[in-house]
PDB file of C-alpha atoms in Angstrom:
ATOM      1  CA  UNK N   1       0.000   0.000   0.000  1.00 47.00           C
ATOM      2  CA  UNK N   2       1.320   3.799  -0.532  1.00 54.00           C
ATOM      3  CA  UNK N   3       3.497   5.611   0.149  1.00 53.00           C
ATOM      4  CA  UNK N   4       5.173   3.865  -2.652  1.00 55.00           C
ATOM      5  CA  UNK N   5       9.158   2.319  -2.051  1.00 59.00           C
ATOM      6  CA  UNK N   6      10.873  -0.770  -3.440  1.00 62.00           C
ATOM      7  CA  UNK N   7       9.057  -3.496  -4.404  1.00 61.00           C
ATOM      8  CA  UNK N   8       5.957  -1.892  -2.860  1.00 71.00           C
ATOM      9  CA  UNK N   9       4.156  -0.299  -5.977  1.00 74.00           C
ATOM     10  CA  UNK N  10       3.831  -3.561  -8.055  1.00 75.00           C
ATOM     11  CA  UNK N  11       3.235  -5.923  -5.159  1.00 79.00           C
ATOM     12  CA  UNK N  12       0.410  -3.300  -4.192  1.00 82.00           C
ATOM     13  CA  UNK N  13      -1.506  -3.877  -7.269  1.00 84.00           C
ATOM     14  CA  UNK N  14      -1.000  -7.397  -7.776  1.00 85.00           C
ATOM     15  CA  UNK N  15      -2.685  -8.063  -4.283  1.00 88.00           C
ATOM     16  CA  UNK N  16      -5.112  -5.302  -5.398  1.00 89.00           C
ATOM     17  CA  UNK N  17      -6.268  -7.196  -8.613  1.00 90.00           C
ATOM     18  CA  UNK N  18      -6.316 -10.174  -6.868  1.00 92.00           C
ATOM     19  CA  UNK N  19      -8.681  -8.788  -4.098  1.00 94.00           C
ATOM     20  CA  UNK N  20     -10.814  -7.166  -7.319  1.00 94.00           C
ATOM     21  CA  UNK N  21     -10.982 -10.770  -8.930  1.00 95.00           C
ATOM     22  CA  UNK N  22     -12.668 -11.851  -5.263  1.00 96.00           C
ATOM     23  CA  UNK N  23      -9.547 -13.432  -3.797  1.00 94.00           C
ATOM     24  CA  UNK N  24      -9.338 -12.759  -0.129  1.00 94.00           C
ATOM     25  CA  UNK N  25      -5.754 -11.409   0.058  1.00 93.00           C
ATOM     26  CA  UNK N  26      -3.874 -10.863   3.095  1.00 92.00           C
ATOM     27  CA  UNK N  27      -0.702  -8.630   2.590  1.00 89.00           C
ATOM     28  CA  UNK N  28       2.028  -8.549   5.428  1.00 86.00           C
ATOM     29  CA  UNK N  29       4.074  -5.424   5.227  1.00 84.00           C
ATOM     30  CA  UNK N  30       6.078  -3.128   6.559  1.00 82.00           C
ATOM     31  CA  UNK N  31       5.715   0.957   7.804  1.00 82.00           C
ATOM     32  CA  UNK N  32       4.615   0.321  11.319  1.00 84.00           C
ATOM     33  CA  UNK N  33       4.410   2.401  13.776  1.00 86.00           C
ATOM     34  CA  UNK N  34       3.847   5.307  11.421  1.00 86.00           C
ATOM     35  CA  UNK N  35       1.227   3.991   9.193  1.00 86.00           C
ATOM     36  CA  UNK N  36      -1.877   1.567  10.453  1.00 91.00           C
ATOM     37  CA  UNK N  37      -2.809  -2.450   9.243  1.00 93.00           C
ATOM     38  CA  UNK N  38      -6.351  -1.662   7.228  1.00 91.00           C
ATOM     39  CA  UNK N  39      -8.990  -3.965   5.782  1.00 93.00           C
ATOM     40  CA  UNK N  40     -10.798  -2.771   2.254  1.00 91.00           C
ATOM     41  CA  UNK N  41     -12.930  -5.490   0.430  1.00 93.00           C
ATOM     42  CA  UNK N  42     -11.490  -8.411   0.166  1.00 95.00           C
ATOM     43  CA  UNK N  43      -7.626  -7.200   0.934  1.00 93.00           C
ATOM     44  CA  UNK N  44      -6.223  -6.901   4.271  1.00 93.00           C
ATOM     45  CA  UNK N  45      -2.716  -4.953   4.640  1.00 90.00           C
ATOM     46  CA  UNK N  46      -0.923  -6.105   8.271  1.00 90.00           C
ATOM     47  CA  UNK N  47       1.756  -3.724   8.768  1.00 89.00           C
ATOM     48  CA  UNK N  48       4.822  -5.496  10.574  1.00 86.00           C
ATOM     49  CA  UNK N  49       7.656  -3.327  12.283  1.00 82.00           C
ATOM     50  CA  UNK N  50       9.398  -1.014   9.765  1.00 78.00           C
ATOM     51  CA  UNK N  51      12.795  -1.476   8.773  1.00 77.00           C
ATOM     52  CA  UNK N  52      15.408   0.291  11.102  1.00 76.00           C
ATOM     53  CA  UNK N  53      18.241   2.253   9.167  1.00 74.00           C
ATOM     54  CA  UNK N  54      21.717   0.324   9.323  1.00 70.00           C
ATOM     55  CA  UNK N  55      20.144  -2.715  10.381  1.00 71.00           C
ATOM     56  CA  UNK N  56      17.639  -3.343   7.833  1.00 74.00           C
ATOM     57  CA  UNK N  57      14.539  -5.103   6.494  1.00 75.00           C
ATOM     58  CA  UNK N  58      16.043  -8.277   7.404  1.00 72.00           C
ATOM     59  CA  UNK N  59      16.517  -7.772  11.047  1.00 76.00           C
ATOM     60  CA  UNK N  60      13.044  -6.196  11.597  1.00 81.00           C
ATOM     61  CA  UNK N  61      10.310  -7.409   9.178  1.00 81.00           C
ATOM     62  CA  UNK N  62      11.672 -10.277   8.125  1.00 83.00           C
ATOM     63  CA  UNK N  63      11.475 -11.976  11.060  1.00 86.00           C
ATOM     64  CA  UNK N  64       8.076 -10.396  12.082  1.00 86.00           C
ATOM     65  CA  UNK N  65       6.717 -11.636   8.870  1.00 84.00           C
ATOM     66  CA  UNK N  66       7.516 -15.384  10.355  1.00 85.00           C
ATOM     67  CA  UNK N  67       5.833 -14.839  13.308  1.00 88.00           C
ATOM     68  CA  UNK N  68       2.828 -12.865  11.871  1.00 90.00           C
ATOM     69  CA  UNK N  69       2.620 -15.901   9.142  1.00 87.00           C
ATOM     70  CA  UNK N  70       2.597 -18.736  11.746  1.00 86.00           C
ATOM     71  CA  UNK N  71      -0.070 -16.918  13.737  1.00 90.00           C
ATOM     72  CA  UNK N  72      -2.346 -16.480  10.802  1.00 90.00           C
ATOM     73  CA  UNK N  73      -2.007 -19.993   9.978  1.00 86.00           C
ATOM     74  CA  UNK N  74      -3.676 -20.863  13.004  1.00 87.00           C
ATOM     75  CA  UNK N  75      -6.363 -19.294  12.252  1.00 89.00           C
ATOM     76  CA  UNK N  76      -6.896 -19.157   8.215  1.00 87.00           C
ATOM     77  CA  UNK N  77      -6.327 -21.632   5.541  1.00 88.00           C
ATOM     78  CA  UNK N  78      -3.945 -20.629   3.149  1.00 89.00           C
ATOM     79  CA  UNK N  79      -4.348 -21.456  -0.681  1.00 91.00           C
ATOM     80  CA  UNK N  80      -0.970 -19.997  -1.342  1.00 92.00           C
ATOM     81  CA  UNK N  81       2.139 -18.275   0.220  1.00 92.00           C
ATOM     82  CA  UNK N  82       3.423 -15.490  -2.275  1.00 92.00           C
ATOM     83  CA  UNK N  83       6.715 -14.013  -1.013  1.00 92.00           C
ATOM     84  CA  UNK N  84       8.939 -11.484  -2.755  1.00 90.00           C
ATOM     85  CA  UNK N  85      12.656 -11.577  -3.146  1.00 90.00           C
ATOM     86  CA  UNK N  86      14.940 -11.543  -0.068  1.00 87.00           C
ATOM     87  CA  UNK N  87      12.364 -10.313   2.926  1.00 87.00           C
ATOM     88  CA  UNK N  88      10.875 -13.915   3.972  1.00 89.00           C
ATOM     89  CA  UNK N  89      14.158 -15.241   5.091  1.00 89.00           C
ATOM     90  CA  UNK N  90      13.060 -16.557   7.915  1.00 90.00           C
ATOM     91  CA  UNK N  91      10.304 -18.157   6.474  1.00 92.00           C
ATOM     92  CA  UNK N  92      12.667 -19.258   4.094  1.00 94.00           C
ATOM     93  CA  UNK N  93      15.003 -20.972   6.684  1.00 94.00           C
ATOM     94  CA  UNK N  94      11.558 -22.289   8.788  1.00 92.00           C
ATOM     95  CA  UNK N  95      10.909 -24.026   5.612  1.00 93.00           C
ATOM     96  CA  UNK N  96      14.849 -25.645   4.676  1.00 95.00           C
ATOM     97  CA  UNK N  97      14.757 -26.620   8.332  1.00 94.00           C
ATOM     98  CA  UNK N  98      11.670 -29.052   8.094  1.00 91.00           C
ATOM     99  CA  UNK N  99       8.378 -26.985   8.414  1.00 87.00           C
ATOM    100  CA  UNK N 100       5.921 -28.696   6.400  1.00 80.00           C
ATOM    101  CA  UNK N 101       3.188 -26.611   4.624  1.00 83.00           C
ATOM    102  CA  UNK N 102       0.006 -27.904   2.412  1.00 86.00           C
ATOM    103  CA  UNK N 103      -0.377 -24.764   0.937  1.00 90.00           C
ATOM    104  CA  UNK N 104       2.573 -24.214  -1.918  1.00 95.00           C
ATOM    105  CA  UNK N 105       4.938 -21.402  -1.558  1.00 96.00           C
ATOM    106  CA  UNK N 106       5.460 -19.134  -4.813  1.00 97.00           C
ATOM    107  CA  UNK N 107       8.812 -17.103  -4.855  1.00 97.00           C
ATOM    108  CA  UNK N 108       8.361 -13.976  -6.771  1.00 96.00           C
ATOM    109  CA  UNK N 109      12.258 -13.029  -7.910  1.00 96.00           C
ATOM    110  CA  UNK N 110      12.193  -9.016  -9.196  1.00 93.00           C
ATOM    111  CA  UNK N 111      15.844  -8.989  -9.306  1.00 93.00           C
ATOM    112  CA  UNK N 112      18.268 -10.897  -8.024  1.00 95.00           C
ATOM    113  CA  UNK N 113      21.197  -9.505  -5.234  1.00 92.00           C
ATOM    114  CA  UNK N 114      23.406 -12.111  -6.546  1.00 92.00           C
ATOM    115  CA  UNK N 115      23.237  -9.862  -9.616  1.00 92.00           C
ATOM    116  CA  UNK N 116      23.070  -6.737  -8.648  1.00 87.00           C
ATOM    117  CA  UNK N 117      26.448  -7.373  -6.454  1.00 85.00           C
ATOM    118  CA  UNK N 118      28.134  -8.411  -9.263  1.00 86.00           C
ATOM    119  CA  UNK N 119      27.109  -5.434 -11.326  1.00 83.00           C
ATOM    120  CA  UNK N 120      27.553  -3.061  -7.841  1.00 78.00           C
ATOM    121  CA  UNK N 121      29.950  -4.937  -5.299  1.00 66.00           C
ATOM    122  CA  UNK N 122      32.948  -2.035  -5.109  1.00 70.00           C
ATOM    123  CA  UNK N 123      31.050   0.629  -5.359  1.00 77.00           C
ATOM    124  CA  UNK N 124      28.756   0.321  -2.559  1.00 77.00           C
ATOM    125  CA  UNK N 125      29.380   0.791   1.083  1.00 82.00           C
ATOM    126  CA  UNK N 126      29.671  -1.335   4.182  1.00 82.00           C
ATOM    127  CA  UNK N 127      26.353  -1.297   5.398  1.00 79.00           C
ATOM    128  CA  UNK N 128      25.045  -2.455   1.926  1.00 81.00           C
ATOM    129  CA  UNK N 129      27.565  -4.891   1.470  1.00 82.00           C
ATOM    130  CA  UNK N 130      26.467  -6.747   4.954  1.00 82.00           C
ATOM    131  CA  UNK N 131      23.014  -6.503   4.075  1.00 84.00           C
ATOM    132  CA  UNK N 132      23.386  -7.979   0.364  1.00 87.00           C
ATOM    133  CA  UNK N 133      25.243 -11.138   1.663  1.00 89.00           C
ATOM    134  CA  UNK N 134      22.125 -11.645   4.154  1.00 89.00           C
ATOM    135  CA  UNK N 135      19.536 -10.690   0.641  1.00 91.00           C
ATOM    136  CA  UNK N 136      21.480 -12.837  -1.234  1.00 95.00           C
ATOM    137  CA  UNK N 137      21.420 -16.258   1.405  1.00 95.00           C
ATOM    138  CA  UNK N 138      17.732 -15.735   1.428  1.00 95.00           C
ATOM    139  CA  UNK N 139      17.155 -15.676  -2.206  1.00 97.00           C
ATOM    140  CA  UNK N 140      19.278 -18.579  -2.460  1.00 98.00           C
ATOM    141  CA  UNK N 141      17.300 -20.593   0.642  1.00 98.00           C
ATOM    142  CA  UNK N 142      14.313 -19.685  -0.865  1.00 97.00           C
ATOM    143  CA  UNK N 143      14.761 -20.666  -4.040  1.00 98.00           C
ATOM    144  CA  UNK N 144      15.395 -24.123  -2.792  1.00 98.00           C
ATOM    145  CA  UNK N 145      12.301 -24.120  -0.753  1.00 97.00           C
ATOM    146  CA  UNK N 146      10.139 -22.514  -3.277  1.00 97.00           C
ATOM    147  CA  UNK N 147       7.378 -24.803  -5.282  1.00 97.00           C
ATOM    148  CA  UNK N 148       7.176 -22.201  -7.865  1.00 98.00           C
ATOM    149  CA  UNK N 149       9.754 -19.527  -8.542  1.00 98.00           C
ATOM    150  CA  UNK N 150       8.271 -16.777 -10.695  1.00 97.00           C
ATOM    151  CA  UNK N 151      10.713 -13.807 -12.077  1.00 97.00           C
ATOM    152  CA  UNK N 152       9.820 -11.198 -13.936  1.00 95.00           C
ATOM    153  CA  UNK N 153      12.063 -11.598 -17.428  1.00 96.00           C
ATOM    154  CA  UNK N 154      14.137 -13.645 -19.168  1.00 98.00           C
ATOM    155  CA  UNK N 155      17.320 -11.901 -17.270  1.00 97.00           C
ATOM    156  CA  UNK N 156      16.202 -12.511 -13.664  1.00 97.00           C
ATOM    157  CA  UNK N 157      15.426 -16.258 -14.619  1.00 98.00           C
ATOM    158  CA  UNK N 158      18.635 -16.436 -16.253  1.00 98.00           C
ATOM    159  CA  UNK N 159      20.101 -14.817 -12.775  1.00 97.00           C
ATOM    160  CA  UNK N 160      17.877 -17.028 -10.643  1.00 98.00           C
ATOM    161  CA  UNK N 161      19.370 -20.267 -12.717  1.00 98.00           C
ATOM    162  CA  UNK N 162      23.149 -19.354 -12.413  1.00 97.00           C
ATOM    163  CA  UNK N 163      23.545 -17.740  -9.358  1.00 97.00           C
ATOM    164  CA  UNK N 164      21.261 -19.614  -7.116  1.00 97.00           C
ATOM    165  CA  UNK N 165      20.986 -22.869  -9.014  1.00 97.00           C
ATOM    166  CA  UNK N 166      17.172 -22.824  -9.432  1.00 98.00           C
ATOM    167  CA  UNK N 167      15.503 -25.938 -10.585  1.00 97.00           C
ATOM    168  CA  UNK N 168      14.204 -25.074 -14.040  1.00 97.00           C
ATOM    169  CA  UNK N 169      11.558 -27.226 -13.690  1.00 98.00           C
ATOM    170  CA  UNK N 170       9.636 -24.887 -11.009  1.00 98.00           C
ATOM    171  CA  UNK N 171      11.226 -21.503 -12.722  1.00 98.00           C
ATOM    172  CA  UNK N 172       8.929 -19.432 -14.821  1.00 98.00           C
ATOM    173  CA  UNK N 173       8.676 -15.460 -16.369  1.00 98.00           C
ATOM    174  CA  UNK N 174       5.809 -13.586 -15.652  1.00 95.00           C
ATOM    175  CA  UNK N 175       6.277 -10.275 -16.485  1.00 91.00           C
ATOM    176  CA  UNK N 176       5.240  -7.071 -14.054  1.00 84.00           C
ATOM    177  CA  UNK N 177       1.529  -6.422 -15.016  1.00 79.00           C
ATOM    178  CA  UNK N 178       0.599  -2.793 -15.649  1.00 77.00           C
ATOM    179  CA  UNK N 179      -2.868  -1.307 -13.787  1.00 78.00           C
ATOM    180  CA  UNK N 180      -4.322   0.244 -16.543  1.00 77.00           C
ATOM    181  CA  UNK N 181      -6.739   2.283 -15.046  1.00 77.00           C
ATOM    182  CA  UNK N 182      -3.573   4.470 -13.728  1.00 74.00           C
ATOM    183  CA  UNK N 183      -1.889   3.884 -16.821  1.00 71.00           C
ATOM    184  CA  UNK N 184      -3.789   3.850 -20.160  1.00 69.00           C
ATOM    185  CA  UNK N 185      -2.335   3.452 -23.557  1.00 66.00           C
ATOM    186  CA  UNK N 186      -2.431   6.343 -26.148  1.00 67.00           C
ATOM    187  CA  UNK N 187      -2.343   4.894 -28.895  1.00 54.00           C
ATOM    188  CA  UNK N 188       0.810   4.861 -31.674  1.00 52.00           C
ATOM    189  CA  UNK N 189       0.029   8.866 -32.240  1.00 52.00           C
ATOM    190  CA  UNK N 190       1.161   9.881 -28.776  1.00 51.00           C
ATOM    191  CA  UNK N 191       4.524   7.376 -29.033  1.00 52.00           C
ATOM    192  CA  UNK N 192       5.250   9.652 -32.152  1.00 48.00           C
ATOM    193  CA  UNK N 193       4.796  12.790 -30.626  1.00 55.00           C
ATOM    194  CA  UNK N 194       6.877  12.053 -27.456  1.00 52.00           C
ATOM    195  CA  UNK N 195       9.924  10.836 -29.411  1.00 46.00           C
TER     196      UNK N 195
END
């Protein structure tokens, strides 16, 4: 939900038109204290402990997001878990070290750390670094644990396959949807004009 950061704006709408489609969606994320868990129809947002600056999503959420998801299971049956990138680590690890689920857990892969290190590694600083190795053992654990890995292009599934030694078999490309009622086409007139 908004204000928009990260990941946030596409895995916003996703839940959204999943929630519009009459899918009861429950979204655990982050921007608590300051902002408030709401229910609209259909979608409920859970806001989980912000990240803290230095330490990170990983140190915070991630592991809020674990306990959040175990305490909802109780409760609700799950078709599916959807999890994005790096941030379910610990739901990630829960799962390598023997939690057994009915409900199948989709990885959705945006980018990959492995290959944005690679790309990044010198130039960024110490704090980054740290929290990159962490990013990049949970895509990595994940991965394994996944039933379904889903990445957004050809690249990230090519990333997904060499860095983190994804089995193909439960790899495939999806790419980012668009909302089109924020975003509507103009037609080939108004590519023209704004070349």
């Amino acid at each position: 939900p908004p204000p928009w950061r990260g990941l946030s704006p596409g895995t916003y709408e996703l839940s959204k038109a999943q929630a519009e489609q009459g899918n009861k969606v429950t979204v655990l994320c982050g921007g608590w204290p300051k902002r408030k868990s709401y229910s609209e129809e259909n979608l409920k947002a859970i806001r989980l402990l912000s990240a803290i600056p230095k330490i990170g999503i990983l140190l915070t959420y991630a592991p809020a997001v674990l306990f959040s998801l175990l305490r909802l299971t109780r409760t609700y049956k799950f078709d599916l878990i959807h999890g994005h990138n790096f941030s379910p680590l610990f739901y990630h690890l829960a799962r390598k070290m023997g939690m057994k689920r009915k409900d199948p857990y989709i990885l959705h892969m945006h980018i990959t750390t492995a290959g944005r290190w690679q790309q990044s590694s010198p130039k960024v600083g110490f704090w980054t670094r740290l929290e990159w190795v962490l990013h990049r053992f949970s895509e990595r654990i994940g991965c394994q644990v996944a039933d379904k890995i889903i990445c957004v292009s050809e690249s990230v599934r090519e990333e997904v396959q060499r860095f983190y030694k994804a089995d193909p078999k439960k790899v495939l490309v999806i790419s980012n949807g668009v909302n089109t009622k924020l975003f509507t086409p103009n037609g080939q007139k108004a590519q023209v004009e704004g070349m």
